[in-house]
């Protein structure tokens, strides 16, 4: 009791604690910031600091945007003087263009140029690092969440989206048996991604189907809409009625894992599938509107850092137009067959039950379905919709920021 009371009075009367900070100009253009408690100083390029001045002439606070006049920006600008305001915990810089900037130390630390700090920031706020999985690991990596909790609790919403980002798949259970579930889930995150097939779509065996998925035949492994430049990112598939016949199982494969295996075990095939551009297409009409979609891209797409950005695979939606040099054709088929064979060997099969919502990354995973038989009393009925990663990552960042505040 006494300790508590003393503690409280100390907090009340103690002067604010200022951390001693030293700043200096190094290498003529850069600024070094050293907190005495920190063993290693942080160094910031002068040109970057001047570009990111936070004063009201250079930065628009309410839109969090730079408003510095770049038509007049001198990239050779350099600091003339730097000092520290320990009370405000700020570094104050006077520049060769007669400007003065103040940078909060906390703001600077959050923008450290040290590699490990940048990696930490990117993994935490930009995109969580992915964890790839083999088919045999599916049971250990697949997480499930309660529909009601996802809808009501921001923490559970964040956990669902985080699982989706890391593993590319997550299951939601306990959803009501109505057709509005996929829209409500999508709108809990942001908004539905519309495609040629509308916003919500029904996957049900129907005669004269305009899309291969709308048949009860086995649906081989594929990604949806490879013929779109901006391919829908995440599938939300709500099972309302499941077939009682032995079929109708979902098949899922982590195609980034398959690509990794291909790179290790069949390097030439891997390189060919990263290099050869394939035509993907979809021709038909929906609600009286005719469409003809084409997108040309390799099976395995990489970014500037050699990271996977997207996998394209769909036997029905691969165009018969194949605009590659003649001599590339046969080797490409060999490599593609290897990819398809490896994918099949890594596929995990399971059957969703009514009230379950399967969500997975359409950029990364292949999915398929085993064939099934509908009866008059039992006809498999799935309602689907898509979400985009831009919308999901944005929501995830907002949730993380709110939790950290
Ligand atoms: Zn300024």
XYZ file of C-alpha atoms and ligand atoms in Angstrom:
406
model
C 0.000 0.000 0.000
C 2.748 2.427 1.006
C 4.778 1.468 -2.037
C 1.791 2.050 -4.252
C 1.070 5.468 -2.776
C 4.708 6.510 -3.041
C 4.821 5.248 -6.599
C 1.797 7.302 -7.498
C 3.140 10.477 -5.900
C 6.491 10.032 -7.632
C 4.777 9.818 -11.007
C 2.834 12.942 -10.140
C 5.811 15.088 -9.119
C 8.715 13.705 -11.104
C 9.921 16.006 -13.901
C 9.469 14.651 -17.437
C 12.309 12.340 -18.329
C 14.277 13.439 -21.384
C 16.418 10.926 -23.169
C 19.765 12.479 -24.074
C 20.232 12.487 -27.836
C 23.166 13.627 -29.923
C 23.012 14.590 -33.586
C 25.763 15.525 -36.026
C 26.465 15.948 -39.722
C 28.471 13.085 -41.209
C 29.997 12.829 -44.688
C 28.891 16.444 -45.389
C 25.343 15.470 -46.444
C 24.052 12.938 -43.933
C 22.783 13.212 -40.396
C 23.602 10.870 -37.570
C 21.251 10.455 -34.622
C 22.452 8.724 -31.486
C 20.396 7.957 -28.435
C 22.771 7.312 -25.561
C 20.817 4.259 -24.615
C 21.257 2.883 -28.100
C 24.649 1.463 -28.985
C 24.475 2.003 -32.736
C 23.663 5.412 -34.257
C 21.142 5.798 -37.068
C 22.270 7.615 -40.214
C 19.856 9.417 -42.513
C 20.647 10.699 -46.022
C 20.328 14.509 -46.126
C 18.486 14.582 -49.440
C 15.873 12.173 -48.056
C 15.451 14.257 -44.878
C 14.968 17.496 -46.833
C 12.496 15.725 -49.174
C 10.540 14.574 -46.114
C 10.490 17.845 -44.168
C 7.411 17.899 -41.942
C 6.796 21.650 -41.806
C 3.502 22.985 -43.130
C 5.103 24.319 -46.335
C 6.447 20.861 -47.165
C 3.863 18.481 -45.683
C 0.078 18.446 -45.659
C -0.892 16.914 -42.323
C -4.558 16.016 -42.817
C -3.877 14.083 -46.043
C -0.506 12.782 -44.733
C 1.027 13.829 -48.052
C 4.152 15.578 -49.266
C 3.440 18.997 -50.726
C 7.041 20.130 -51.235
C 7.493 21.824 -54.637
C 9.498 19.257 -56.566
C 9.834 21.517 -59.592
C 12.287 23.504 -57.459
C 13.814 20.658 -55.465
C 17.617 20.638 -55.422
C 18.979 17.103 -54.983
C 22.342 18.588 -53.871
C 20.730 20.238 -50.848
C 22.804 19.613 -47.691
C 22.607 20.332 -43.974
C 24.554 23.323 -42.618
C 23.737 22.815 -38.942
C 21.990 20.222 -36.816
C 21.004 20.431 -33.153
C 18.789 18.559 -30.739
C 15.763 19.734 -28.798
C 15.758 17.181 -25.979
C 12.607 18.520 -24.412
C 10.648 18.068 -27.642
C 12.712 14.977 -28.571
C 13.418 16.453 -31.995
C 16.354 16.968 -34.334
C 16.451 20.434 -35.910
C 18.226 20.829 -39.230
C 19.191 24.024 -41.048
C 19.630 23.486 -44.770
C 21.685 24.991 -47.586
C 18.404 26.244 -49.151
C 17.811 28.341 -45.965
C 15.029 26.067 -44.834
C 14.668 24.676 -41.291
C 13.194 21.239 -40.531
C 12.269 19.549 -37.269
C 12.132 15.762 -37.104
C 10.727 13.902 -34.066
C 13.229 11.217 -32.997
C 10.410 8.667 -32.855
C 9.487 9.484 -36.482
C 13.132 9.073 -37.532
C 13.529 5.747 -35.727
C 10.439 4.407 -37.488
C 12.146 5.211 -40.809
C 15.581 3.781 -40.004
C 17.717 2.845 -43.014
C 19.250 -0.114 -41.201
C 18.474 -3.311 -43.106
C 17.108 -5.237 -40.114
C 14.776 -2.350 -39.201
C 13.512 -2.113 -42.755
C 12.863 -5.861 -42.874
C 10.988 -5.669 -39.579
C 8.828 -2.795 -40.825
C 8.026 -4.515 -44.131
C 7.126 -7.830 -42.464
C 4.957 -6.114 -39.902
C 3.159 -3.420 -41.865
C 3.679 -3.957 -45.595
C 2.873 -7.644 -45.981
C 3.355 -10.509 -43.536
C 5.920 -13.009 -44.866
C 4.254 -16.032 -46.453
C 4.740 -19.561 -45.118
C 4.551 -22.138 -47.896
C 3.123 -25.612 -47.283
C 3.122 -29.088 -48.742
C -0.159 -30.976 -49.149
C 0.811 -33.198 -46.205
C 1.034 -30.097 -43.947
C -2.449 -28.790 -44.722
C -4.005 -29.966 -41.462
C -1.387 -28.203 -39.352
C -1.487 -24.876 -41.224
C -5.221 -24.510 -41.870
C -6.909 -22.325 -39.276
C -10.616 -21.899 -38.703
C -12.561 -18.959 -37.320
C -16.097 -18.513 -36.099
C -18.331 -16.498 -38.445
C -19.990 -14.526 -35.642
C -16.622 -13.615 -34.110
C -15.193 -12.534 -37.467
C -18.218 -10.256 -37.898
C -18.188 -8.791 -34.354
C -14.620 -8.863 -33.083
C -11.859 -6.851 -34.816
C -9.187 -9.057 -33.288
C -10.685 -12.192 -34.883
C -11.129 -10.330 -38.176
C -7.418 -9.476 -38.049
C -6.490 -13.101 -37.247
C -8.500 -14.368 -40.225
C -6.887 -11.896 -42.660
C -3.427 -12.565 -41.216
C -3.875 -16.344 -41.709
C -5.043 -15.708 -45.258
C -1.979 -13.557 -45.966
C 0.518 -15.986 -44.418
C -0.861 -19.389 -45.463
C -3.167 -18.412 -48.326
C -6.108 -20.294 -46.828
C -8.487 -20.092 -43.860
C -11.857 -21.594 -43.040
C -14.808 -19.810 -41.449
C -17.366 -21.927 -39.594
C -20.833 -21.395 -38.224
C -22.123 -19.118 -40.997
C -25.903 -18.836 -41.385
C -27.519 -20.685 -44.272
C -28.328 -17.643 -46.364
C -27.015 -16.245 -49.605
C -25.903 -12.936 -48.087
C -22.957 -14.402 -46.133
C -20.245 -13.826 -48.771
C -21.314 -10.182 -49.228
C -21.370 -9.547 -45.478
C -17.893 -11.068 -45.095
C -16.528 -9.072 -48.039
C -18.048 -5.863 -46.689
C -16.603 -6.568 -43.246
C -13.219 -6.282 -44.973
C -14.008 -3.730 -47.670
C -16.001 -4.455 -50.800
C -16.575 -7.235 -53.321
C -14.438 -7.432 -56.449
C -16.777 -7.574 -59.436
C -15.927 -9.742 -62.457
C -17.542 -10.787 -65.747
C -19.608 -13.224 -63.674
C -21.028 -10.531 -61.407
C -20.407 -9.809 -57.715
C -21.774 -12.917 -56.027
C -21.838 -16.069 -58.134
C -23.494 -19.429 -57.591
C -21.523 -22.603 -58.207
C -24.122 -25.207 -59.003
C -24.395 -27.838 -61.707
C -26.553 -26.371 -64.450
C -27.330 -27.588 -67.948
C -25.840 -25.517 -70.792
C -23.368 -23.837 -68.392
C -21.373 -20.846 -69.703
C -18.463 -21.706 -67.432
C -16.656 -24.982 -66.897
C -17.017 -24.644 -63.114
C -20.789 -24.817 -63.437
C -20.745 -28.529 -64.302
C -20.718 -31.527 -61.969
C -17.695 -33.004 -63.757
C -14.373 -33.179 -61.910
C -12.867 -29.686 -62.007
C -9.092 -29.966 -62.455
C -6.748 -27.786 -60.398
C -6.684 -24.170 -61.567
C -6.649 -20.530 -60.550
C -9.734 -18.444 -61.305
C -9.647 -15.736 -63.993
C -6.014 -16.073 -65.200
C -7.253 -14.141 -68.259
C -7.503 -10.919 -66.201
C -4.541 -8.567 -65.927
C -5.798 -7.667 -62.462
C -6.805 -11.110 -61.286
C -9.225 -11.315 -58.319
C -7.181 -12.056 -55.225
C -9.178 -14.087 -52.736
C -12.058 -16.512 -53.230
C -14.809 -16.662 -50.633
C -16.835 -19.832 -51.144
C -19.800 -20.370 -48.865
C -21.157 -23.917 -48.800
C -24.952 -23.882 -48.440
C -25.667 -27.426 -49.607
C -23.026 -30.102 -49.963
C -23.508 -33.179 -52.101
C -24.227 -36.414 -50.274
C -22.554 -38.330 -53.095
C -18.935 -39.397 -52.473
C -17.585 -36.549 -54.674
C -17.677 -32.767 -54.398
C -14.449 -32.506 -52.385
C -12.365 -29.341 -52.602
C -8.782 -29.718 -53.732
C -6.237 -27.124 -52.668
C -2.532 -26.748 -53.469
C -0.002 -24.101 -52.505
C 1.364 -23.394 -55.993
C 4.194 -21.243 -54.561
C 5.339 -24.368 -52.708
C 5.081 -26.334 -55.965
C 7.104 -23.612 -57.736
C 9.775 -23.897 -55.009
C 9.932 -27.654 -55.514
C 10.158 -27.220 -59.275
C 13.004 -24.714 -58.860
C 14.956 -27.160 -56.668
C 14.171 -30.390 -58.500
C 13.651 -29.324 -62.126
C 15.385 -25.974 -62.527
C 15.099 -25.786 -66.324
C 11.360 -26.425 -66.202
C 11.010 -23.785 -63.506
C 12.891 -21.203 -65.548
C 10.848 -21.963 -68.646
C 7.550 -21.552 -66.773
C 8.788 -18.204 -65.398
C 9.874 -16.997 -68.846
C 7.392 -18.218 -71.483
C 4.357 -15.997 -71.866
C 1.090 -17.915 -72.216
C -2.224 -16.625 -73.583
C -5.138 -17.134 -71.178
C -8.642 -16.438 -72.398
C -12.349 -16.555 -71.646
C -14.970 -16.150 -74.354
C -18.711 -16.134 -73.849
C -21.600 -14.073 -72.634
C -23.186 -13.437 -69.264
C -26.519 -11.711 -68.731
C -26.709 -10.959 -72.440
C -23.308 -9.234 -72.511
C -20.688 -10.738 -74.772
C -17.102 -10.849 -73.554
C -13.664 -11.824 -74.850
C -10.956 -11.679 -72.192
C -7.253 -12.275 -72.871
C -4.242 -11.822 -70.631
C -0.734 -12.958 -71.527
C 1.541 -14.000 -68.672
C 3.800 -16.891 -67.627
C 2.557 -19.720 -65.386
C 4.922 -18.519 -62.628
C 5.237 -14.725 -62.333
C 8.075 -13.067 -60.394
C 8.704 -9.510 -59.235
C 11.917 -7.451 -59.429
C 13.267 -9.261 -56.329
C 12.547 -12.723 -57.740
C 9.599 -13.251 -55.371
C 6.426 -14.974 -56.583
C 3.714 -12.504 -57.500
C 1.210 -14.816 -59.135
C 0.601 -18.278 -60.539
C -1.574 -18.817 -63.620
C -2.998 -22.216 -64.400
C -6.230 -23.313 -65.973
C -6.581 -25.991 -68.613
C -10.015 -24.803 -69.836
C -8.944 -21.146 -69.858
C -5.632 -21.581 -71.708
C -5.982 -20.108 -75.183
C -5.302 -22.198 -78.317
C -3.464 -19.119 -79.578
C 0.085 -19.628 -78.287
C 2.234 -16.724 -79.410
C 5.727 -18.069 -78.766
C 8.601 -19.086 -81.073
C 7.921 -22.478 -82.683
C 10.889 -24.211 -81.002
C 9.697 -23.192 -77.507
C 6.415 -25.099 -77.804
C 7.432 -28.727 -77.163
C 9.816 -27.918 -74.243
C 7.155 -25.683 -72.652
C 4.604 -28.514 -72.767
C 7.093 -30.822 -71.022
C 7.702 -28.260 -68.288
C 4.004 -27.488 -67.854
C 3.186 -31.207 -67.578
C 5.810 -31.459 -64.806
C 4.177 -28.539 -62.953
C 0.702 -30.082 -63.297
C 1.963 -33.450 -62.082
C 3.745 -31.935 -59.055
C 0.657 -29.860 -58.236
C -1.544 -32.932 -58.247
C 0.877 -34.705 -55.894
C 0.710 -31.775 -53.423
C -3.087 -31.353 -53.488
C -5.068 -31.758 -50.290
C -8.696 -32.931 -50.561
C -11.432 -32.121 -48.052
C -15.138 -31.481 -48.136
C -16.698 -28.312 -46.760
C -19.930 -28.732 -44.785
C -22.995 -26.492 -44.992
C -22.274 -23.311 -43.000
C -18.565 -23.367 -43.787
C -16.871 -20.667 -45.813
C -13.626 -21.526 -47.542
C -11.403 -18.507 -48.197
C -8.150 -18.768 -50.145
C -5.618 -16.799 -52.160
C -6.384 -17.104 -55.878
C -3.032 -15.544 -56.787
C -1.111 -18.310 -54.988
C -3.262 -21.441 -54.552
C -4.698 -23.804 -57.128
C -8.113 -25.215 -56.396
C -10.308 -27.866 -57.914
C -13.163 -30.193 -57.124
C -13.830 -33.873 -57.507
C -16.858 -34.886 -59.619
C -20.200 -35.505 -57.896
C -23.796 -36.562 -58.507
C -26.706 -34.318 -57.651
C -30.106 -35.780 -56.834
C -33.474 -34.046 -56.810
C -33.347 -33.757 -53.006
C -29.664 -32.913 -52.785
C -28.000 -30.493 -55.171
C -24.605 -29.025 -54.250
C -24.928 -25.262 -53.820
C -22.018 -22.876 -53.243
C -22.160 -19.067 -53.267
C -18.921 -17.266 -54.034
C -17.414 -13.794 -54.255
C -13.952 -12.280 -54.594
C -11.947 -9.806 -52.545
C -8.788 -7.987 -53.630
C -5.474 -7.966 -51.773
C -5.231 -4.158 -51.923
C -8.428 -4.005 -49.891
C -7.437 -6.833 -47.515
C -3.917 -5.558 -46.764
C -5.249 -2.064 -46.210
C -7.802 -3.368 -43.705
C -5.131 -5.478 -41.995
C -2.842 -2.420 -41.598
C -5.645 -0.296 -40.177
C -6.509 -3.062 -37.671
C -2.843 -3.465 -36.637
C -2.331 0.283 -36.220
C -5.481 0.574 -34.121
C -4.378 -2.332 -31.914
C -0.917 -0.806 -31.395
C -2.250 2.609 -30.394
Zn 9.743 22.304 -44.764
